[in-house]
Short mmCIF file of C-alpha atoms in Angstrom, two decimals:
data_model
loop_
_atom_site.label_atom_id
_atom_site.label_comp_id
_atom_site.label_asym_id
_atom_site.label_seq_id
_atom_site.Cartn_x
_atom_site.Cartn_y
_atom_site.Cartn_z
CA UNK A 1331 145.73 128.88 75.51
CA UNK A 1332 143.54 131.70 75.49
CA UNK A 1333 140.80 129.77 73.06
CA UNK A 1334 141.37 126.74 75.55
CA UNK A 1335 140.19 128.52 79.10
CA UNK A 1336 137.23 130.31 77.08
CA UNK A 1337 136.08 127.21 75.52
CA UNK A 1338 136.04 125.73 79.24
CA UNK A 1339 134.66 128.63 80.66
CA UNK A 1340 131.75 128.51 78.36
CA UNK A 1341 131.42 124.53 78.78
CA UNK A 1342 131.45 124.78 82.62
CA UNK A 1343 128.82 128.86 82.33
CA UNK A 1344 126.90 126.03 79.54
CA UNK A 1345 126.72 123.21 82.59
CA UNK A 1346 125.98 125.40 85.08
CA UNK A 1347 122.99 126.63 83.36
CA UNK A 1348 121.53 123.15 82.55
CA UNK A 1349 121.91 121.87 86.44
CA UNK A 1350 119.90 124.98 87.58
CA UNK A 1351 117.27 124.19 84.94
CA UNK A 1352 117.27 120.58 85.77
CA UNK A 1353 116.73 121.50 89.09
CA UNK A 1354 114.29 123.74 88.16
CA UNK A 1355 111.71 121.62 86.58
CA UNK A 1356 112.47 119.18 89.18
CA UNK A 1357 111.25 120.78 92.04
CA UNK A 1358 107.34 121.50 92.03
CA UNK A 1359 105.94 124.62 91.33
CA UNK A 1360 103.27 125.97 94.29
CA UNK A 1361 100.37 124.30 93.19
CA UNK A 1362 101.78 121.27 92.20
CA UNK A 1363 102.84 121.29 95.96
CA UNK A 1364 99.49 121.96 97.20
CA UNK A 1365 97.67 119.61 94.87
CA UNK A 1366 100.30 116.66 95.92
CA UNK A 1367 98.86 117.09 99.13
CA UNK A 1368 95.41 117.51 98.24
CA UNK A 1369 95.23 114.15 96.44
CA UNK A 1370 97.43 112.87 99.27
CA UNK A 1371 94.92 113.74 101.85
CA UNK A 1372 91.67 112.64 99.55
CA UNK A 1373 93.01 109.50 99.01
CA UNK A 1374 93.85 108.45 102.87
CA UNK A 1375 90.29 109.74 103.79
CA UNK A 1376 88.87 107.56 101.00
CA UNK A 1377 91.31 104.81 102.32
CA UNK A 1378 90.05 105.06 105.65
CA UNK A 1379 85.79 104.63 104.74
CA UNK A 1380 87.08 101.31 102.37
CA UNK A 1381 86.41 103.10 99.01
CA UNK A 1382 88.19 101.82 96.18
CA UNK A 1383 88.58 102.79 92.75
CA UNK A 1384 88.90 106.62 93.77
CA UNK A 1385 88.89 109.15 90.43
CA UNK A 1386 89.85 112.66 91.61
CA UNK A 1387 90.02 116.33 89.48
CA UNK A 1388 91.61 118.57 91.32
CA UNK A 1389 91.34 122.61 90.60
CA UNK A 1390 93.30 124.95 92.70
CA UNK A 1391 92.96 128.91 93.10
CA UNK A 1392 95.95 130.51 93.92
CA UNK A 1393 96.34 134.06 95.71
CA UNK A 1394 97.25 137.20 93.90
CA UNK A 1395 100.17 137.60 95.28
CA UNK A 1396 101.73 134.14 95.33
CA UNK A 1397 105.61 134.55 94.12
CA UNK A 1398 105.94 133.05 90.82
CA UNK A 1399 109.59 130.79 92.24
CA UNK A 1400 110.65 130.03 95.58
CA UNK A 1401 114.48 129.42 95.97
CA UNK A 1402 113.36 126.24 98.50
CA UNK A 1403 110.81 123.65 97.58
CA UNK A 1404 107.14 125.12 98.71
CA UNK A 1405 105.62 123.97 102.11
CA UNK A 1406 101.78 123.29 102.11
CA UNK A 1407 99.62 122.12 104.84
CA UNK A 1408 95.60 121.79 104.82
CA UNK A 1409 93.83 124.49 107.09
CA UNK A 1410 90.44 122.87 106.35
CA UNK A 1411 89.46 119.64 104.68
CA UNK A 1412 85.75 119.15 105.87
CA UNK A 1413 84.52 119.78 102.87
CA UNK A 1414 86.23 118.05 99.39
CA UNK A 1415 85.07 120.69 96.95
CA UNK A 1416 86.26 123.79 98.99
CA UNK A 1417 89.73 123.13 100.78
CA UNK A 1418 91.88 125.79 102.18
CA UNK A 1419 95.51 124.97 102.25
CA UNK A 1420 98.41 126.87 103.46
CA UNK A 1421 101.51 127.41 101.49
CA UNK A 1422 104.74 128.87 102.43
CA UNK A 1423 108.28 129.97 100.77
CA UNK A 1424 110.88 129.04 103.20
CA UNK A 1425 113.51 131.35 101.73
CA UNK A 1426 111.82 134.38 101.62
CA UNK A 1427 108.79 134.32 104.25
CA UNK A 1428 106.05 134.53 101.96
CA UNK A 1429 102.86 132.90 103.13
CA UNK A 1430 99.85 132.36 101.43
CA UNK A 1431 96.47 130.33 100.72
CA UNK A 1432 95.25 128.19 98.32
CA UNK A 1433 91.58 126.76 97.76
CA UNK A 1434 91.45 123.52 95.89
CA UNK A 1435 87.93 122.36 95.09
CA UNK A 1436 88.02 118.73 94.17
CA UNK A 1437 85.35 116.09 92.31
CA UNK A 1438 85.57 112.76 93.63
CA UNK A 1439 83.94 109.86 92.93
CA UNK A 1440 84.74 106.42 94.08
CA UNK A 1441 82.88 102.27 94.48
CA UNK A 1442 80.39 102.66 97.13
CA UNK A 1443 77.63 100.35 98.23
CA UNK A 1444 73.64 101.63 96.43
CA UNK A 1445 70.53 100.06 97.01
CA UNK A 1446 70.21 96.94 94.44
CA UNK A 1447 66.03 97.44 94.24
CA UNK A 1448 63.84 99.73 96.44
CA UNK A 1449 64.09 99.17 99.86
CA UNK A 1450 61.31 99.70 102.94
CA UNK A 1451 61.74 101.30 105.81
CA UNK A 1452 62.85 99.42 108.86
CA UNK A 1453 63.81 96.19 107.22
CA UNK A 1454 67.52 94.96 107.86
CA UNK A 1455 69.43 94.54 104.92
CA UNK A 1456 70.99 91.71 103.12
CA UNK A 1457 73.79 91.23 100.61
CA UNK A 1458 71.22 90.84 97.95
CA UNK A 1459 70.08 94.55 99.05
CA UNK A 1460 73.18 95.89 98.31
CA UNK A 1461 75.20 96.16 94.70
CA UNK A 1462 77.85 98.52 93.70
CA UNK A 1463 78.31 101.55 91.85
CA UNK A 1464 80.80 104.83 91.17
CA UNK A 1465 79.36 107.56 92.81
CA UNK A 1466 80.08 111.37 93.82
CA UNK A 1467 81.69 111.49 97.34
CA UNK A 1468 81.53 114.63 99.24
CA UNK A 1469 81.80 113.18 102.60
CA UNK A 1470 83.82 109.49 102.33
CA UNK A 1471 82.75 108.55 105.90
CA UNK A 1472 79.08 108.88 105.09
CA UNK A 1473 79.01 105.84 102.69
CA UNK A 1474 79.89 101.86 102.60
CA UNK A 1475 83.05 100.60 101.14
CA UNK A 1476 82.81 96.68 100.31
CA UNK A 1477 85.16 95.89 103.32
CA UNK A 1478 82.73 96.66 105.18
CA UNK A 1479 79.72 96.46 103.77
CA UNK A 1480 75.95 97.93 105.66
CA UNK A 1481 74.64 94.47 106.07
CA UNK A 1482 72.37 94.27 109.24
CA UNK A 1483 71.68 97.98 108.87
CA UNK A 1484 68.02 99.12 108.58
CA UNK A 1485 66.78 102.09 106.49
CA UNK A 1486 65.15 104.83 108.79
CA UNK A 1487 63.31 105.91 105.82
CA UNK A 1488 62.44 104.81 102.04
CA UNK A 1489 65.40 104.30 99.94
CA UNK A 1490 64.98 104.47 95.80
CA UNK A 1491 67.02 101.71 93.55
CA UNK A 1492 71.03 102.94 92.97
CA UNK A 1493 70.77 105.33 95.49
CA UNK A 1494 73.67 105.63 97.62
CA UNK A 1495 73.71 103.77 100.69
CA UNK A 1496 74.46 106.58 103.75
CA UNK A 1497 75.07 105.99 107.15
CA UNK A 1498 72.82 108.57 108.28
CA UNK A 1499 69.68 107.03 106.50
CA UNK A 1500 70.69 103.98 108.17
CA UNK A 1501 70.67 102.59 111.93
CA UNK A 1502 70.60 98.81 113.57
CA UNK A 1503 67.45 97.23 113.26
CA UNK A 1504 65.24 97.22 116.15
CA UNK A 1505 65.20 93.75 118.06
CA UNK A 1506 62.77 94.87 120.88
CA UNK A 1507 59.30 96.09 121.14
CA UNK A 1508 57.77 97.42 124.01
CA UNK A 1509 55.61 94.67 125.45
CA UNK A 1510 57.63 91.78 124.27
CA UNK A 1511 59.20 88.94 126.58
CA UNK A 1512 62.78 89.14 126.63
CA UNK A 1513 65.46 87.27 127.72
CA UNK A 1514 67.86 88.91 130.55
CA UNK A 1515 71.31 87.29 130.34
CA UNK A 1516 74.00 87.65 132.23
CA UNK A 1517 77.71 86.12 131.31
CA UNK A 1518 79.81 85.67 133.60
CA UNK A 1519 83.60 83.47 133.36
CA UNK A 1520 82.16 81.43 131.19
CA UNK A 1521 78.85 80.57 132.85
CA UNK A 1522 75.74 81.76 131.17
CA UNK A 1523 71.99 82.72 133.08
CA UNK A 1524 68.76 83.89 131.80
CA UNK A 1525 65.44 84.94 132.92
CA UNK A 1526 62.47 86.39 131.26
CA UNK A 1527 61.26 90.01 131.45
CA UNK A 1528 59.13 92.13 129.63
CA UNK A 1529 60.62 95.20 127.88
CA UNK A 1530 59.13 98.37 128.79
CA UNK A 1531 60.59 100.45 125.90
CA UNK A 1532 61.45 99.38 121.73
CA UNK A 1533 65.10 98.83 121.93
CA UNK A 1534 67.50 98.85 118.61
CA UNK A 1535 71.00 96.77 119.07
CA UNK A 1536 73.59 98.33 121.41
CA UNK A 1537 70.45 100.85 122.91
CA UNK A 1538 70.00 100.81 126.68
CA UNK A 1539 65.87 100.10 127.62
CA UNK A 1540 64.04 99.81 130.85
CA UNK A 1541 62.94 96.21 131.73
CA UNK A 1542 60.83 94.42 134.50
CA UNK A 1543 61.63 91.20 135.49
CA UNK A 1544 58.30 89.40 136.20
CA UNK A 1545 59.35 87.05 139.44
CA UNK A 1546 60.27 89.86 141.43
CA UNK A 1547 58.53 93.13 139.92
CA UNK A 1548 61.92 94.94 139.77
CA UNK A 1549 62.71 97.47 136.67
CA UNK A 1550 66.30 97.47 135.69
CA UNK A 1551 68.07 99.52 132.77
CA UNK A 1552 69.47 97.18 130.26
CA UNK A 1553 71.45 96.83 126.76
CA UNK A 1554 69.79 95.19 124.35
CA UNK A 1555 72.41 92.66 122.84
CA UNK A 1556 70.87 90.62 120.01
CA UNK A 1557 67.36 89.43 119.06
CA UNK A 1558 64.93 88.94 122.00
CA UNK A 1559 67.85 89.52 124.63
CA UNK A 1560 68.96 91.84 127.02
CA UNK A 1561 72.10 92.10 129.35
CA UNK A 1562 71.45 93.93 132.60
CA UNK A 1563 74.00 97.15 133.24
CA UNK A 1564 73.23 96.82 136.59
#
C-alpha cells in the first residue's frame, strides 16, 4: 500500500511538472510578445498603402532589467511607430508590476510601384511608366501599392529608371495655364452650363485659381476640375 500511494504521488509530482512546462513554452516569452505586435502593426500599415508581398526582420533590444518570466502572459503596446527601424514599445508583467521598454528596429521591404524608364518632369504618367519591384520601405504611405497605382500623377522633378515611385515627388498634373481660355461649369440637378473665361493663375487638378469671365469682366475664385475646366466656388 505504501509502494502504491508513492508510485501515485510521484505519477501525479511527474504530471504536475510536465503541465507547468507545457504551459511554459506555451506562453511567449517578452520579446516574442513585443515582436508579435511589431509584425502585427507593420503588416496593417503595409496593408493599409496596398503593399503586397511584405518580407520583415525584426530585431528587438530589451532593457536591463526586464524579468527573465512573468507568472501572466506579457502585455506590450507601441509608444512610437513613426519610424520602422526604431520602434519603442511598452511591455508590462501583470503579476508583479514590472514595466519596461523595448526598441525593435525592423527591415522591410515589400512590391511597390518604380519608374519603368526615366521619366521628365511634369509629364502625367501612364501604366507603361510604371513596373514593379521589391523595395526597402521606411515609410509605407509614401509609396504606390498596385491597388492603387500613381497613374495621372506628374513628377515634380526628374525621376531615374527603378526608382521608387513617392508621393512626395509626385503631384496632379497641371491642367491650367495662366492665360488660357477655360471653361466655367456649373452642375446643377442634373442640368449642365458653361461659359468661357480666361484663367488668371496655372491651376493643377483639385487647386482653387482666380478667373475672369470675359462677358462681364468679373474675377471669381474657382476649382479647377479636369482639363480646360473650372467650377466656380462662388
Amino acid at each position: 500500500m505504501a509502494m502504491f500511494s508513492k508510485n501515485r504521488y510521484a505519477a501525479a509530482a511527474w504530471l504536475l511538472a510536465s503541465l507547468s512546462s507545457t504551459a511554459a513554452h506555451a506562453a511567449p516569452s517578452a520579446p516574442q510578445a513585443v515582436e508579435a505586435q511589431a509584425d502585427k502593426l507593420i503588416r496593417q500599415r503595409l496593408a493599409d498603402a496596398g503593399l503586397e508581398q511584405p518580407d520583415i526582420k525584426l530585431q528587438s533590444l530589451p532593457p536591463r532589467d526586464l524579468p527573465s518570466a512573468c507568472a501572466a502572459p506579457w502585455l506590450a503596446e507601441a509608444s512610437d511607430s513613426r519610424a520602422f527601424s526604431r520602434m519603442r514599445f511598452d511591455i508590462a508583467c501583470p503579476a508583479s508590476g514590472w514595466r519596461g521598454v523595448f526598441i525593435v528596429r525592423a527591415a522591410v521591404s515589400a512590391r511597390v510601384a518604380v519608374a519603368a524608364r526615366d521619366l521628365p518632369s511634369g509629364a502625367a504618367l501612364s501604366a507603361e511608366d510604371i513596373s514593379w519591384a521589391r523595395r526597402p520601405v521606411t515609410d509605407s504611405a509614401d509609396l504606390f501599392g498596385s491597388s492603387a497605382p500613381p497613374i495621372g500623377l506628374a513628377p515634380r522633378g526628374a525621376i531615374r529608371q527603378d526608382q521608387a515611385l513617392r508621393r512626395r515627388q509626385l503631384q496632379p498634373p497641371q491642367w491650367v495655364k495662366r492665360g488660357d481660355i477655360v471653361n466655367i461649369t456649373i452642375r446643377q440637378n442634373g442640368i449642365e452650363v458653361s461659359n468661357a473665361g480666361e484663367a488668371l493663375a496655372n491651376g493643377r487638378e483639385g487647386e482653387t485659381i482666380r478667373v475672369r469671365s470675359p462677358a462681364s469682366g468679373k474675377i471669381l475664385r474657382a476649382r479647377v476640375s479636369a482639363e480646360g475646366e473650372v467650377t466656380p466656388l462662388e
